[in-house]
Amino acid sequence: MSASSRWLWLAVLLLLVVGANEALRIWWRLDVLDRLLAVLLAFFVWAFINGRWIFAYYHALRSAWLSRRLPEVAPLRSGDRLLVLAPHPDDEVLAAGGQIQRALAAGAAVRVLWLTSGDGFDLASGRPAPRPEALRELAEKRMQEASRAAELLGVEPENRVFLGYPDQGLLRLFLTHYYLPYTSPHTGLDRVSYPGCRRVGAAYTGMELEADLEAEVRAFEPTRVLAPSPLDAHPDHQAAAYFAMRVLGKLGQEERLRYYIVHGGYEYPLPKGLHPRLPLYPAPRGRRLPWRRVELEEREIETKLQATRAHASQTRLIGNFMLAFVRRNELVSPLPIPVRTLPEDLELD
């Protein structure tokens, strides 16, 4: 671990200690009624986020209201080819686990392309301040989990492709390290190094990533590409959208892109935890996008649940967030950003 990372963790620990001390000092100065009100407020916030009791009905009514008029996505058919772009292992399941199953059942080919191996999530390594070696081991573990999840969804081994670029570094590759190699502060790597990746040894540059993505698009010839929306709150998801739009635009195939949001703002999606009977509603960050829905069958929801749990290193930490995407539908947008008038040259379903 770098010196800057050690100082960061020390600063976080110091803030936690000071914050806990201040909270206790304030707590003991409160009278009994104020303490009771504080506990009740915390309890109601917890119940609201997790959809308990009366809040469960609120979330059910709200999500149904927001999703009820959304048109359905045009189905894929035999001969179609679906390419799913996932910035990290698990995004493919959260955003498109049901659509992958639906496409395969219709006779379409499906390929999943992971841009990173998820080697920047410090806490998932099981240590508060992991060494670079631990995060490299985490990357290989997450690749195994992603392959297992894709297998549950029905994706063939030859259609599970890992590019291996740096987690939490994709936006830097797009903006400032398009030509010059980027060194990951998490792993210390400056090139693709994990066994099983598409091109081991490729430098961590935007140019190399774009070349890999373009080669995959040309080789697979997808009729539909699912990619993150540039409105997603995560920088890696934003960068994945930029790369996808640039490559598909270069090839004159931008109308084949469909967009999803995982990190949608305001604790999206609510309620947290597993609620398979509820519909997924449009994310606050994508409120004005022309969303389409895919209604899932019970067996598709169950398989998506199993695939989500296959990402065990992630569900151990953020399981309530991930399980909240196991709903009775999935959402995609034919446009990356809101527009007043739909472009006439795009064949939008």
XYZ file of N, CA and C in Angstrom, residues 20-276:
771
model
N -17.018 9.973 16.950
C -17.666 9.164 17.982
C -17.603 9.852 19.338
N -16.471 10.475 19.642
C -16.324 11.187 20.917
C -17.300 12.357 20.999
N -17.429 13.100 19.880
C -18.343 14.246 19.863
C -19.795 13.788 19.973
N -20.138 12.693 19.282
C -21.507 12.177 19.354
C -21.864 11.755 20.773
N -20.934 11.082 21.463
C -21.182 10.675 22.846
C -21.326 11.886 23.765
N -20.501 12.899 23.531
C -20.574 14.106 24.367
C -21.930 14.785 24.212
N -22.416 14.880 22.964
C -23.725 15.489 22.724
C -24.836 14.628 23.311
N -24.682 13.278 23.159
C -25.711 12.353 23.646
C -25.924 12.516 25.149
N -24.839 12.604 25.908
C -24.984 12.682 27.358
C -25.508 14.031 27.827
N -25.489 15.034 26.967
C -26.028 16.347 27.326
C -27.527 16.451 27.018
N -28.063 15.470 26.280
C -29.489 15.482 25.950
C -30.318 14.986 27.130
N -31.568 15.490 27.218
C -32.464 14.938 28.227
C -33.119 13.670 27.683
N -33.933 13.027 28.493
C -34.505 11.731 28.130
C -35.381 11.843 26.892
N -36.191 12.884 26.791
C -37.085 13.049 25.651
C -36.293 13.248 24.352
N -35.258 14.054 24.394
C -34.432 14.279 23.204
C -33.761 12.981 22.755
N -33.303 12.187 23.713
C -32.683 10.898 23.361
C -33.702 9.983 22.700
N -34.920 9.970 23.244
C -35.966 9.127 22.678
C -36.290 9.561 21.252
N -36.382 10.866 21.017
C -36.668 11.377 19.671
C -35.539 11.023 18.702
N -34.292 11.108 19.144
C -33.157 10.769 18.291
C -33.186 9.288 17.899
N -33.518 8.441 18.876
C -33.603 7.000 18.587
C -34.742 6.721 17.611
N -35.898 7.374 17.826
C -37.031 7.172 16.926
C -36.716 7.643 15.511
N -36.014 8.776 15.389
C -35.649 9.287 14.070
C -34.730 8.296 13.357
N -33.730 7.780 14.061
C -32.827 6.794 13.467
C -33.586 5.528 13.061
N -34.533 5.128 13.899
C -35.325 3.935 13.605
C -36.169 4.131 12.347
N -36.804 5.305 12.218
C -37.642 5.558 11.047
C -36.810 5.678 9.768
N -35.620 6.248 9.858
C -34.732 6.307 8.692
C -34.370 4.899 8.251
N -34.021 4.034 9.217
C -33.689 2.637 8.896
C -34.884 1.938 8.258
N -36.082 2.136 8.812
C -37.279 1.479 8.287
C -37.609 1.988 6.884
N -37.392 3.281 6.631
C -37.674 3.845 5.312
C -36.722 3.270 4.266
N -35.425 3.235 4.572
C -34.436 2.741 3.615
C -34.664 1.274 3.292
N -35.045 0.496 4.282
C -35.205 -0.941 4.085
C -36.641 -1.357 3.770
N -37.553 -0.409 3.681
C -38.924 -0.722 3.285
C -39.675 -1.581 4.277
N -39.618 -1.218 5.543
C -40.314 -1.989 6.570
C -41.627 -1.322 6.957
N -42.615 -2.174 7.289
C -43.908 -1.749 7.775
C -44.611 -0.811 6.801
N -45.093 0.320 7.258
C -45.883 1.195 6.379
C -45.055 1.706 5.205
N -43.731 1.801 5.382
C -42.877 2.274 4.301
C -42.828 1.279 3.143
N -43.083 0.009 3.428
C -43.125 -0.985 2.348
C -44.244 -0.653 1.366
N -45.394 -0.230 1.886
C -46.510 0.145 1.015
C -46.193 1.427 0.249
N -45.508 2.356 0.903
C -45.122 3.589 0.223
C -44.215 3.289 -0.964
N -43.187 2.476 -0.732
C -42.256 2.148 -1.818
C -42.954 1.378 -2.935
N -43.861 0.487 -2.568
C -44.585 -0.282 -3.585
C -45.426 0.637 -4.468
N -46.154 1.563 -3.834
C -46.988 2.486 -4.605
C -46.139 3.426 -5.456
N -45.047 3.919 -4.895
C -44.216 4.875 -5.618
C -43.529 4.221 -6.810
N -42.931 3.031 -6.606
C -42.235 2.369 -7.708
C -43.215 1.951 -8.797
N -44.418 1.506 -8.407
C -45.428 1.144 -9.401
C -45.879 2.375 -10.189
N -46.023 3.505 -9.505
C -46.452 4.743 -10.164
C -45.400 5.216 -11.166
N -44.118 5.129 -10.789
C -43.054 5.629 -11.648
C -42.792 4.730 -12.848
N -43.106 3.438 -12.733
C -42.768 2.506 -13.816
C -43.975 2.040 -14.621
N -45.174 2.437 -14.224
C -46.372 1.820 -14.798
C -46.562 2.138 -16.277
N -46.167 3.301 -16.736
C -46.433 3.707 -18.118
C -45.225 3.542 -19.040
N -44.158 2.967 -18.540
C -42.971 2.807 -19.375
C -43.235 1.770 -20.461
N -42.895 2.063 -21.715
C -43.081 1.067 -22.781
C -42.085 -0.073 -22.632
N -42.385 -1.203 -23.247
C -41.504 -2.360 -23.162
C -40.409 -2.289 -24.217
N -39.289 -2.892 -23.900
C -38.164 -2.966 -24.832
C -38.520 -3.925 -25.970
N -38.139 -3.570 -27.184
C -38.326 -4.495 -28.304
C -37.514 -5.755 -28.044
N -38.119 -6.932 -28.099
C -37.399 -8.167 -27.756
C -36.350 -8.528 -28.792
N -35.300 -9.174 -28.316
C -34.299 -9.747 -29.220
C -34.806 -11.075 -29.750
N -34.352 -11.426 -30.943
C -34.810 -12.649 -31.586
C -33.631 -13.507 -32.006
N -33.935 -14.679 -32.503
C -32.894 -15.573 -32.987
C -32.096 -14.871 -34.082
N -30.799 -14.927 -33.966
C -29.937 -14.244 -34.925
C -29.414 -12.921 -34.419
N -30.078 -12.348 -33.376
C -29.563 -11.126 -32.766
C -28.335 -11.445 -31.920
N -27.578 -10.386 -31.596
C -26.348 -10.556 -30.830
C -26.276 -9.426 -29.806
N -26.298 -9.800 -28.522
C -26.306 -8.832 -27.425
C -24.926 -8.762 -26.783
N -24.365 -7.557 -26.728
C -23.094 -7.317 -26.049
C -23.373 -6.491 -24.807
N -22.976 -7.006 -23.634
C -23.190 -6.317 -22.363
C -21.847 -5.806 -21.865
N -21.726 -4.483 -21.694
C -20.503 -3.873 -21.185
C -20.657 -3.630 -19.691
N -19.750 -4.219 -18.905
C -19.800 -4.084 -17.453
C -18.501 -3.434 -16.974
N -18.562 -2.265 -16.349
C -17.329 -1.662 -15.822
C -16.652 -2.536 -14.773
N -17.451 -3.237 -13.953
C -16.910 -4.094 -12.899
C -17.655 -5.424 -12.892
N -17.017 -6.476 -12.391
C -17.753 -7.717 -12.170
C -18.896 -7.487 -11.187
N -20.083 -7.785 -11.585
C -21.390 -7.710 -10.911
C -22.343 -6.749 -11.618
N -21.813 -5.739 -12.350
C -22.693 -4.798 -13.044
C -23.549 -5.492 -14.099
N -22.991 -6.524 -14.725
C -23.738 -7.237 -15.767
C -24.975 -7.916 -15.207
N -24.879 -8.415 -13.969
C -26.019 -9.086 -13.348
C -27.037 -8.071 -12.852
N -26.560 -7.037 -12.162
C -27.473 -6.053 -11.591
C -28.305 -5.372 -12.672
N -27.664 -5.004 -13.774
C -28.353 -4.231 -14.806
C -29.068 -5.087 -15.829
N -28.541 -6.291 -16.097
C -29.043 -7.034 -17.258
C -29.139 -8.535 -17.053
N -29.162 -9.006 -15.803
C -29.249 -10.445 -15.572
C -30.469 -11.077 -16.211
N -31.590 -10.389 -16.164
C -32.803 -10.908 -16.792
C -32.758 -10.813 -18.302
N -32.228 -9.711 -18.829
C -32.163 -9.536 -20.278
C -31.217 -10.536 -20.924
N -30.152 -10.887 -20.236
C -29.232 -11.901 -20.755
C -29.963 -13.234 -20.905
N -30.702 -13.631 -19.871
C -31.465 -14.881 -19.944
C -32.504 -14.827 -21.050
N -33.209 -13.703 -21.166
C -34.270 -13.561 -22.163
C -33.696 -13.654 -23.576
N -32.545 -13.033 -23.796
C -31.926 -13.060 -25.119
C -31.485 -14.480 -25.488
N -30.877 -15.173 -24.542
C -30.429 -16.539 -24.814
C -31.613 -17.460 -25.077
N -32.703 -17.288 -24.321
C -33.881 -18.124 -24.527
C -34.504 -17.882 -25.901
N -34.331 -16.678 -26.437
C -34.889 -16.356 -27.754
C -33.992 -16.834 -28.895
N -32.813 -17.362 -28.559
C -31.900 -17.838 -29.586
C -30.845 -16.837 -29.994
N -30.774 -15.700 -29.278
C -29.750 -14.697 -29.574
C -28.431 -15.090 -28.912
N -27.336 -14.600 -29.461
C -26.018 -14.795 -28.853
C -25.769 -13.661 -27.863
N -25.084 -13.969 -26.756
C -24.803 -12.969 -25.724
C -23.329 -13.035 -25.351
N -22.698 -11.879 -25.301
C -21.313 -11.778 -24.830
C -21.254 -10.711 -23.750
N -20.518 -11.012 -22.658
C -20.314 -10.055 -21.577
C -18.859 -9.618 -21.601
N -18.660 -8.303 -21.550
C -17.323 -7.719 -21.608
C -17.101 -6.902 -20.340
N -16.198 -7.379 -19.463
C -15.869 -6.666 -18.231
C -14.661 -5.780 -18.490
N -14.800 -4.480 -18.270
C -13.704 -3.561 -18.551
C -12.624 -3.612 -17.473
N -13.019 -3.815 -16.222
C -12.048 -3.969 -15.134
C -12.309 -5.297 -14.429
N -11.384 -5.640 -13.536
C -11.555 -6.859 -12.741
C -11.924 -6.545 -11.301
N -12.272 -5.291 -11.027
C -12.733 -4.934 -9.683
C -11.647 -4.926 -8.635
N -10.442 -4.470 -9.017
C -9.311 -4.531 -8.086
C -9.104 -3.246 -7.282
N -10.101 -2.368 -7.244
C -9.945 -1.123 -6.504
C -10.845 -0.997 -5.288
N -11.575 -2.056 -4.940
C -12.510 -2.015 -3.817
C -11.792 -2.520 -2.574
N -11.158 -1.607 -1.837
C -10.289 -1.976 -0.716
C -10.970 -2.879 0.304
N -12.193 -2.504 0.718
C -12.855 -3.226 1.802
C -13.192 -4.661 1.412
N -13.377 -4.922 0.112
C -13.735 -6.272 -0.322
C -12.591 -7.253 -0.146
N -11.393 -6.744 0.073
C -10.247 -7.635 0.278
C -10.269 -8.271 1.658
N -11.126 -7.753 2.541
C -11.208 -8.290 3.896
C -10.282 -7.599 4.865
N -9.583 -6.550 4.412
C -8.654 -5.820 5.271
C -8.923 -4.324 5.136
N -8.754 -3.557 6.234
C -9.015 -2.115 6.152
C -7.981 -1.361 5.336
N -6.743 -1.869 5.275
C -5.681 -1.209 4.518
C -4.878 -2.279 3.767
N -5.461 -2.849 2.718
C -4.818 -3.980 2.046
C -3.589 -3.573 1.243
N -2.650 -4.505 1.159
C -1.482 -4.318 0.297
C -1.886 -4.540 -1.158
N -1.087 -4.043 -2.103
C -1.399 -4.257 -3.518
C -1.587 -5.721 -3.879
N -0.815 -6.606 -3.244
C -0.923 -8.038 -3.547
C -2.315 -8.562 -3.196
N -2.892 -8.056 -2.089
C -4.219 -8.507 -1.674
C -5.282 -8.062 -2.681
N -5.124 -6.881 -3.241
C -6.100 -6.396 -4.212
C -5.951 -7.115 -5.551
N -4.746 -7.542 -5.877
C -4.574 -8.351 -7.092
C -5.247 -9.713 -6.915
N -5.132 -10.279 -5.705
C -5.834 -11.536 -5.426
C -7.342 -11.331 -5.489
N -7.801 -10.183 -4.998
C -9.231 -9.879 -5.060
C -9.705 -9.847 -6.508
N -8.912 -9.259 -7.400
C -9.297 -9.182 -8.808
C -9.513 -10.575 -9.392
N -8.603 -11.485 -9.118
C -8.745 -12.843 -9.652
C -9.965 -13.532 -9.051
N -10.228 -13.251 -7.767
C -11.419 -13.835 -7.132
C -12.685 -13.295 -7.774
N -12.720 -11.993 -8.039
C -13.919 -11.395 -8.634
C -14.123 -11.877 -10.073
N -13.045 -12.151 -10.779
C -13.175 -12.713 -12.118
C -13.798 -14.102 -12.058
N -13.394 -14.896 -11.067
C -13.982 -16.223 -10.895
C -15.467 -16.110 -10.552
N -15.806 -15.177 -9.677
C -17.212 -14.976 -9.311
C -18.035 -14.547 -10.519
N -17.469 -13.651 -11.329
C -18.192 -13.177 -12.509
C -18.417 -14.312 -13.502
N -17.424 -15.165 -13.666
C -17.584 -16.307 -14.576
C -18.660 -17.249 -14.068
N -18.688 -17.467 -12.759
C -19.715 -18.334 -12.179
C -21.101 -17.730 -12.363
N -21.225 -16.419 -12.133
C -22.518 -15.758 -12.310
C -22.973 -15.829 -13.765
N -22.041 -15.594 -14.699
C -22.378 -15.662 -16.126
C -22.780 -17.077 -16.524
N -22.128 -18.069 -15.925
C -22.496 -19.463 -16.198
C -23.932 -19.735 -15.753
N -24.307 -19.210 -14.584
C -25.681 -19.387 -14.102
C -26.684 -18.740 -15.046
N -26.299 -17.628 -15.648
C -27.191 -16.942 -16.587
C -27.244 -17.614 -17.945
N -26.276 -18.515 -18.223
C -26.278 -19.245 -19.484
C -25.266 -18.772 -20.497
N -24.364 -17.854 -20.117
C -23.379 -17.324 -21.053
C -22.243 -18.335 -21.220
N -21.918 -18.669 -22.456
C -20.865 -19.643 -22.748
C -19.484 -19.078 -22.394
N -18.520 -19.954 -22.042
C -17.176 -19.488 -21.642
C -16.505 -18.584 -22.666
N -16.650 -18.893 -23.957
C -15.988 -18.077 -24.977
C -16.599 -16.683 -25.084
N -17.757 -16.478 -24.477
C -18.405 -15.168 -24.517
C -18.305 -14.430 -23.187
N -17.364 -14.849 -22.348
C -17.061 -14.140 -21.104
C -15.671 -13.537 -21.273
N -15.612 -12.237 -21.489
C -14.354 -11.589 -21.858
C -13.970 -10.540 -20.811
N -12.767 -10.676 -20.267
C -12.225 -9.720 -19.303
C -11.130 -8.899 -19.979
N -11.242 -7.580 -19.861
C -10.200 -6.707 -20.410
C -9.123 -6.403 -19.374
N -9.488 -6.278 -18.089
C -8.488 -6.165 -17.032
C -7.886 -4.797 -16.817
N -8.598 -3.728 -17.173
C -8.084 -2.380 -16.949
C -8.367 -1.941 -15.510
N -7.786 -0.830 -15.039
C -7.799 -0.522 -13.596
C -9.153 -0.063 -13.057
N -9.611 -0.729 -12.027
C -10.805 -0.321 -11.301
C -10.567 1.067 -10.708
N -11.573 1.938 -10.791
C -11.508 3.324 -10.337
C -10.477 4.144 -11.109
N -10.144 3.686 -12.306
C -9.179 4.423 -13.121
C -9.646 4.671 -14.541
N -10.848 4.206 -14.904
C -11.284 4.301 -16.301
C -11.463 5.743 -16.757
N -11.964 6.604 -15.874
C -12.154 7.996 -16.282
C -10.813 8.680 -16.519
N -9.815 8.327 -15.736
C -8.472 8.872 -15.968
C -7.926 8.394 -17.316
N -8.199 7.133 -17.661
C -7.759 6.631 -18.966
C -8.408 7.415 -20.098
N -9.651 7.784 -19.907
C -10.354 8.512 -20.965
C -9.901 9.965 -21.048
N -9.644 10.604 -19.896
C -9.388 12.038 -19.878
C -7.909 12.403 -19.929
N -7.091 11.790 -19.095
C -5.705 12.251 -18.945
C -4.651 11.213 -19.292
N -5.031 9.961 -19.396
C -4.062 8.910 -19.707
C -4.474 8.156 -20.964
N -4.880 8.915 -21.973
C -5.264 8.267 -23.218
C -4.037 7.683 -23.923
N -2.909 8.381 -23.840
C -1.678 7.903 -24.483
C -0.631 7.438 -23.470
N -0.563 8.112 -22.332
C 0.453 7.802 -21.333
C -0.085 6.805 -20.320
N 0.668 5.750 -19.998
C 0.189 4.705 -19.082
C -0.166 5.257 -17.699
N -1.202 4.690 -17.149
C -1.695 5.032 -15.815
C -1.282 3.929 -14.851
N -0.823 4.319 -13.659
C -0.472 3.345 -12.627
C -1.546 3.344 -11.560
N -2.147 2.186 -11.313
C -3.206 2.085 -10.320
C -2.645 2.297 -8.923
N -3.215 3.223 -8.131
C -2.749 3.404 -6.754
C -3.148 2.249 -5.855
N -4.046 1.405 -6.313
C -4.524 0.279 -5.505
C -3.639 -0.961 -5.674
N -3.245 -1.238 -6.895
C -2.485 -2.470 -7.169
C -1.033 -2.218 -7.552
N -0.693 -0.991 -7.911
C 0.653 -0.688 -8.372
C 0.914 -1.127 -9.801
N -0.106 -1.602 -10.505
C 0.056 -2.093 -11.874
C -0.131 -0.958 -12.868
N 0.557 -1.058 -14.009
C 0.367 -0.089 -15.080
C 0.039 -0.767 -16.406
N -0.311 -2.049 -16.318
C -0.700 -2.784 -17.522
C -1.569 -3.974 -17.134
N -2.290 -4.516 -18.083
C -3.163 -5.674 -17.843
C -2.291 -6.862 -17.433
N -2.618 -7.453 -16.267
C -1.719 -8.473 -15.705
C -2.413 -9.744 -15.252
N -3.747 -9.791 -15.252
C -4.433 -10.945 -14.683
C -4.602 -12.052 -15.717
N -4.258 -13.298 -15.345
C -4.465 -14.425 -16.266
C -5.934 -14.526 -16.661
N -6.165 -14.783 -17.926
C -7.531 -14.905 -18.419
C -8.064 -13.652 -19.060
N -7.300 -12.551 -18.971
C -7.734 -11.319 -19.627
C -7.448 -11.399 -21.124
N -8.146 -10.583 -21.873
C -8.094 -10.647 -23.337
C -6.695 -10.397 -23.877
N -5.985 -9.396 -23.311
C -4.684 -9.039 -23.859
C -3.751 -8.673 -22.711
N -3.171 -9.693 -22.079
C -2.243 -9.477 -20.971
C -1.022 -8.718 -21.496
N -0.638 -7.684 -20.751
C 0.494 -6.862 -21.159
C 0.099 -5.534 -21.778
N -1.176 -5.354 -22.106
C -1.617 -4.079 -22.676
C -1.475 -2.976 -21.634
N -0.938 -1.841 -22.050
C -0.731 -0.725 -21.132
C -2.057 -0.150 -20.675
N -2.062 0.386 -19.457
C -3.242 1.059 -18.932
C -3.370 2.436 -19.589
N -3.854 2.460 -20.806
C -4.128 3.723 -21.498
C -5.511 3.661 -22.120
N -6.102 4.829 -22.336
C -7.390 4.866 -22.987
C -7.322 4.350 -24.409
N -6.195 4.584 -25.067
C -6.042 4.131 -26.447
C -6.099 2.613 -26.539
N -5.445 1.925 -25.595
C -5.447 0.459 -25.596
C -6.827 -0.084 -25.264
N -7.485 0.519 -24.278
C -8.830 0.068 -23.919
C -9.784 0.257 -25.101
N -9.710 1.402 -25.748
C -10.587 1.667 -26.884
C -10.317 0.688 -28.024
N -9.050 0.359 -28.226
C -8.711 -0.603 -29.274
C -9.287 -1.976 -28.961
N -9.211 -2.397 -27.694
C -9.782 -3.688 -27.307
C -11.293 -3.698 -27.486
N -11.929 -2.615 -27.081
C -13.382 -2.538 -27.199
C -13.808 -2.557 -28.665
N -13.109 -1.809 -29.497
C -13.453 -1.791 -30.915
C -13.242 -3.164 -31.548
N -12.160 -3.855 -31.157
C -11.897 -5.190 -31.706
C -13.006 -6.160 -31.314
N -13.503 -6.058 -30.085
C -14.579 -6.937 -29.642
C -15.876 -6.648 -30.393
N -16.168 -5.378 -30.591
C -17.394 -5.011 -31.323
C -17.312 -5.511 -32.760
N -16.165 -5.331 -33.395
C -16.008 -5.789 -34.783
C -16.101 -7.308 -34.873
N -15.530 -8.004 -33.883
C -15.516 -9.469 -33.934
C -16.893 -10.055 -33.635
N -17.587 -9.490 -32.655
C -18.870 -10.058 -32.230
C -20.035 -9.567 -33.079
N -19.906 -8.370 -33.647
C -20.942 -7.767 -34.485
C -22.301 -7.739 -33.774
N -22.395 -7.052 -32.620
C -23.657 -7.035 -31.868
C -24.741 -6.244 -32.580
N -25.974 -6.695 -32.415
C -27.115 -5.920 -32.897
C -27.664 -5.024 -31.791
N -27.281 -5.295 -30.541
C -27.639 -4.430 -29.416
C -26.494 -4.439 -28.416
N -26.176 -3.255 -27.895
C -25.101 -3.115 -26.913
C -25.672 -2.444 -25.672
N -25.565 -3.116 -24.530
C -25.970 -2.532 -23.256
C -24.742 -1.940 -22.586
N -24.801 -0.648 -22.271
C -23.677 0.055 -21.668
C -24.187 0.958 -20.557
N -23.306 1.345 -19.613
C -23.743 2.288 -18.583
C -24.115 3.632 -19.195
N -24.986 4.331 -18.514
C -25.335 5.687 -18.926
C -24.253 6.650 -18.448
N -23.972 7.702 -19.221
C -23.029 8.718 -18.736
C -23.565 9.497 -17.542
N -24.856 9.323 -17.218
C -25.438 9.981 -16.054
C -25.228 9.185 -14.769
N -24.680 7.975 -14.864
C -24.389 7.167 -13.680
C -23.400 7.920 -12.791
N -23.559 7.793 -11.468
C -22.734 8.548 -10.529
C -21.305 8.024 -10.426
N -21.045 6.783 -10.818
C -19.707 6.204 -10.659
C -18.828 6.624 -11.832
N -17.631 7.167 -11.565
C -16.744 7.602 -12.655
C -16.391 6.499 -13.647
N -16.210 5.268 -13.175
C -15.915 4.163 -14.095
C -17.073 3.921 -15.049
N -18.292 4.046 -14.558
C -19.471 3.858 -15.408
C -19.582 4.989 -16.425
N -19.291 6.202 -15.989
C -19.294 7.320 -16.932
C -18.281 7.088 -18.051
N -17.069 6.676 -17.673
C -16.028 6.447 -18.673
C -16.402 5.312 -19.612
N -17.015 4.248 -19.075
C -17.449 3.143 -19.935
C -18.450 3.635 -20.970
N -19.336 4.542 -20.551
C -20.295 5.119 -21.500
C -19.577 5.914 -22.578
N -18.580 6.716 -22.189
C -17.863 7.534 -23.168
C -17.132 6.658 -24.183
N -16.452 5.621 -23.690
C -15.740 4.718 -24.599
C -16.713 4.029 -25.550
N -17.845 3.557 -25.005
C -18.825 2.854 -25.838
C -19.399 3.771 -26.907
N -19.751 4.994 -26.515
C -20.320 5.925 -27.492
C -19.314 6.286 -28.567
N -18.051 6.433 -28.174
C -17.036 6.804 -29.166
C -16.792 5.666 -30.154
N -16.683 4.437 -29.632
C -16.423 3.296 -30.517
C -17.610 3.026 -31.421
N -18.822 2.965 -30.849
C -19.997 2.682 -31.685
C -20.267 3.828 -32.654
N -19.992 5.063 -32.241
C -20.152 6.188 -33.149
C -19.156 6.130 -34.288
N -17.931 5.749 -33.974
C -16.904 5.612 -35.007
C -17.306 4.582 -36.051
N -17.971 3.511 -35.596
C -18.389 2.439 -36.500
C -19.751 2.708 -37.127
N -20.361 3.842 -36.792
C -21.675 4.162 -37.342
C -22.781 3.281 -36.801
N -22.636 2.808 -35.548
C -23.606 1.884 -34.967
C -24.179 2.411 -33.649
N -24.181 3.729 -33.475
C -24.618 4.288 -32.194
C -26.076 3.979 -31.887
N -26.895 3.702 -32.926
C -28.302 3.394 -32.671
C -28.480 2.036 -32.000
N -27.417 1.233 -31.941
C -27.506 -0.079 -31.296
C -27.285 0.000 -29.789
N -26.886 1.148 -29.293
C -26.603 1.303 -27.871
C -27.888 1.461 -27.061
N -27.924 0.795 -25.909
C -28.947 0.986 -24.898
C -28.216 1.181 -23.572
N -28.776 1.999 -22.701
C -28.052 2.441 -21.514
C -28.775 2.029 -20.228
N -27.979 1.749 -19.203
C -28.526 1.407 -17.890
C -27.828 2.247 -16.825
N -28.460 2.342 -15.666
C -27.885 3.062 -14.520
C -27.884 2.136 -13.310
N -26.735 2.041 -12.659
C -26.621 1.278 -11.415
C -26.508 2.230 -10.227
N -25.628 3.207 -10.330
C -25.442 4.180 -9.249
C -26.271 5.414 -9.599
N -27.539 5.394 -9.132
C -28.507 6.361 -9.608
C -28.792 7.526 -8.699
N -28.108 7.628 -7.537
C -28.322 8.747 -6.631
C -29.460 8.532 -5.667
N -29.441 9.281 -4.541
C -30.507 9.260 -3.530
C -30.831 7.838 -3.053
N -29.769 7.095 -2.710
C -29.923 5.735 -2.183
C -30.639 4.799 -3.160
N -30.569 5.100 -4.433
C -31.224 4.266 -5.456
C -30.594 2.878 -5.489
N -31.411 1.821 -5.675
C -32.875 1.824 -5.608
C -33.375 1.551 -4.187
N -34.480 2.168 -3.851
C -35.137 1.921 -2.575
C -36.362 1.034 -2.811
N -36.729 0.206 -1.846
C -36.027 -0.056 -0.595
C -34.834 -0.978 -0.814
N -33.903 -0.940 0.118
C -32.755 -1.822 0.041
C -33.162 -3.256 0.392
N -32.343 -4.201 -0.032
C -32.628 -5.596 0.246
C -33.398 -6.258 -0.879
N -33.795 -7.491 -0.653
C -34.463 -8.304 -1.667
C -35.969 -8.047 -1.654
N -36.493 -7.518 -2.771
C -37.926 -7.257 -2.944
C -38.313 -7.646 -4.365
N -38.352 -8.930 -4.671
C -38.555 -9.365 -6.060
C -39.935 -9.065 -6.628
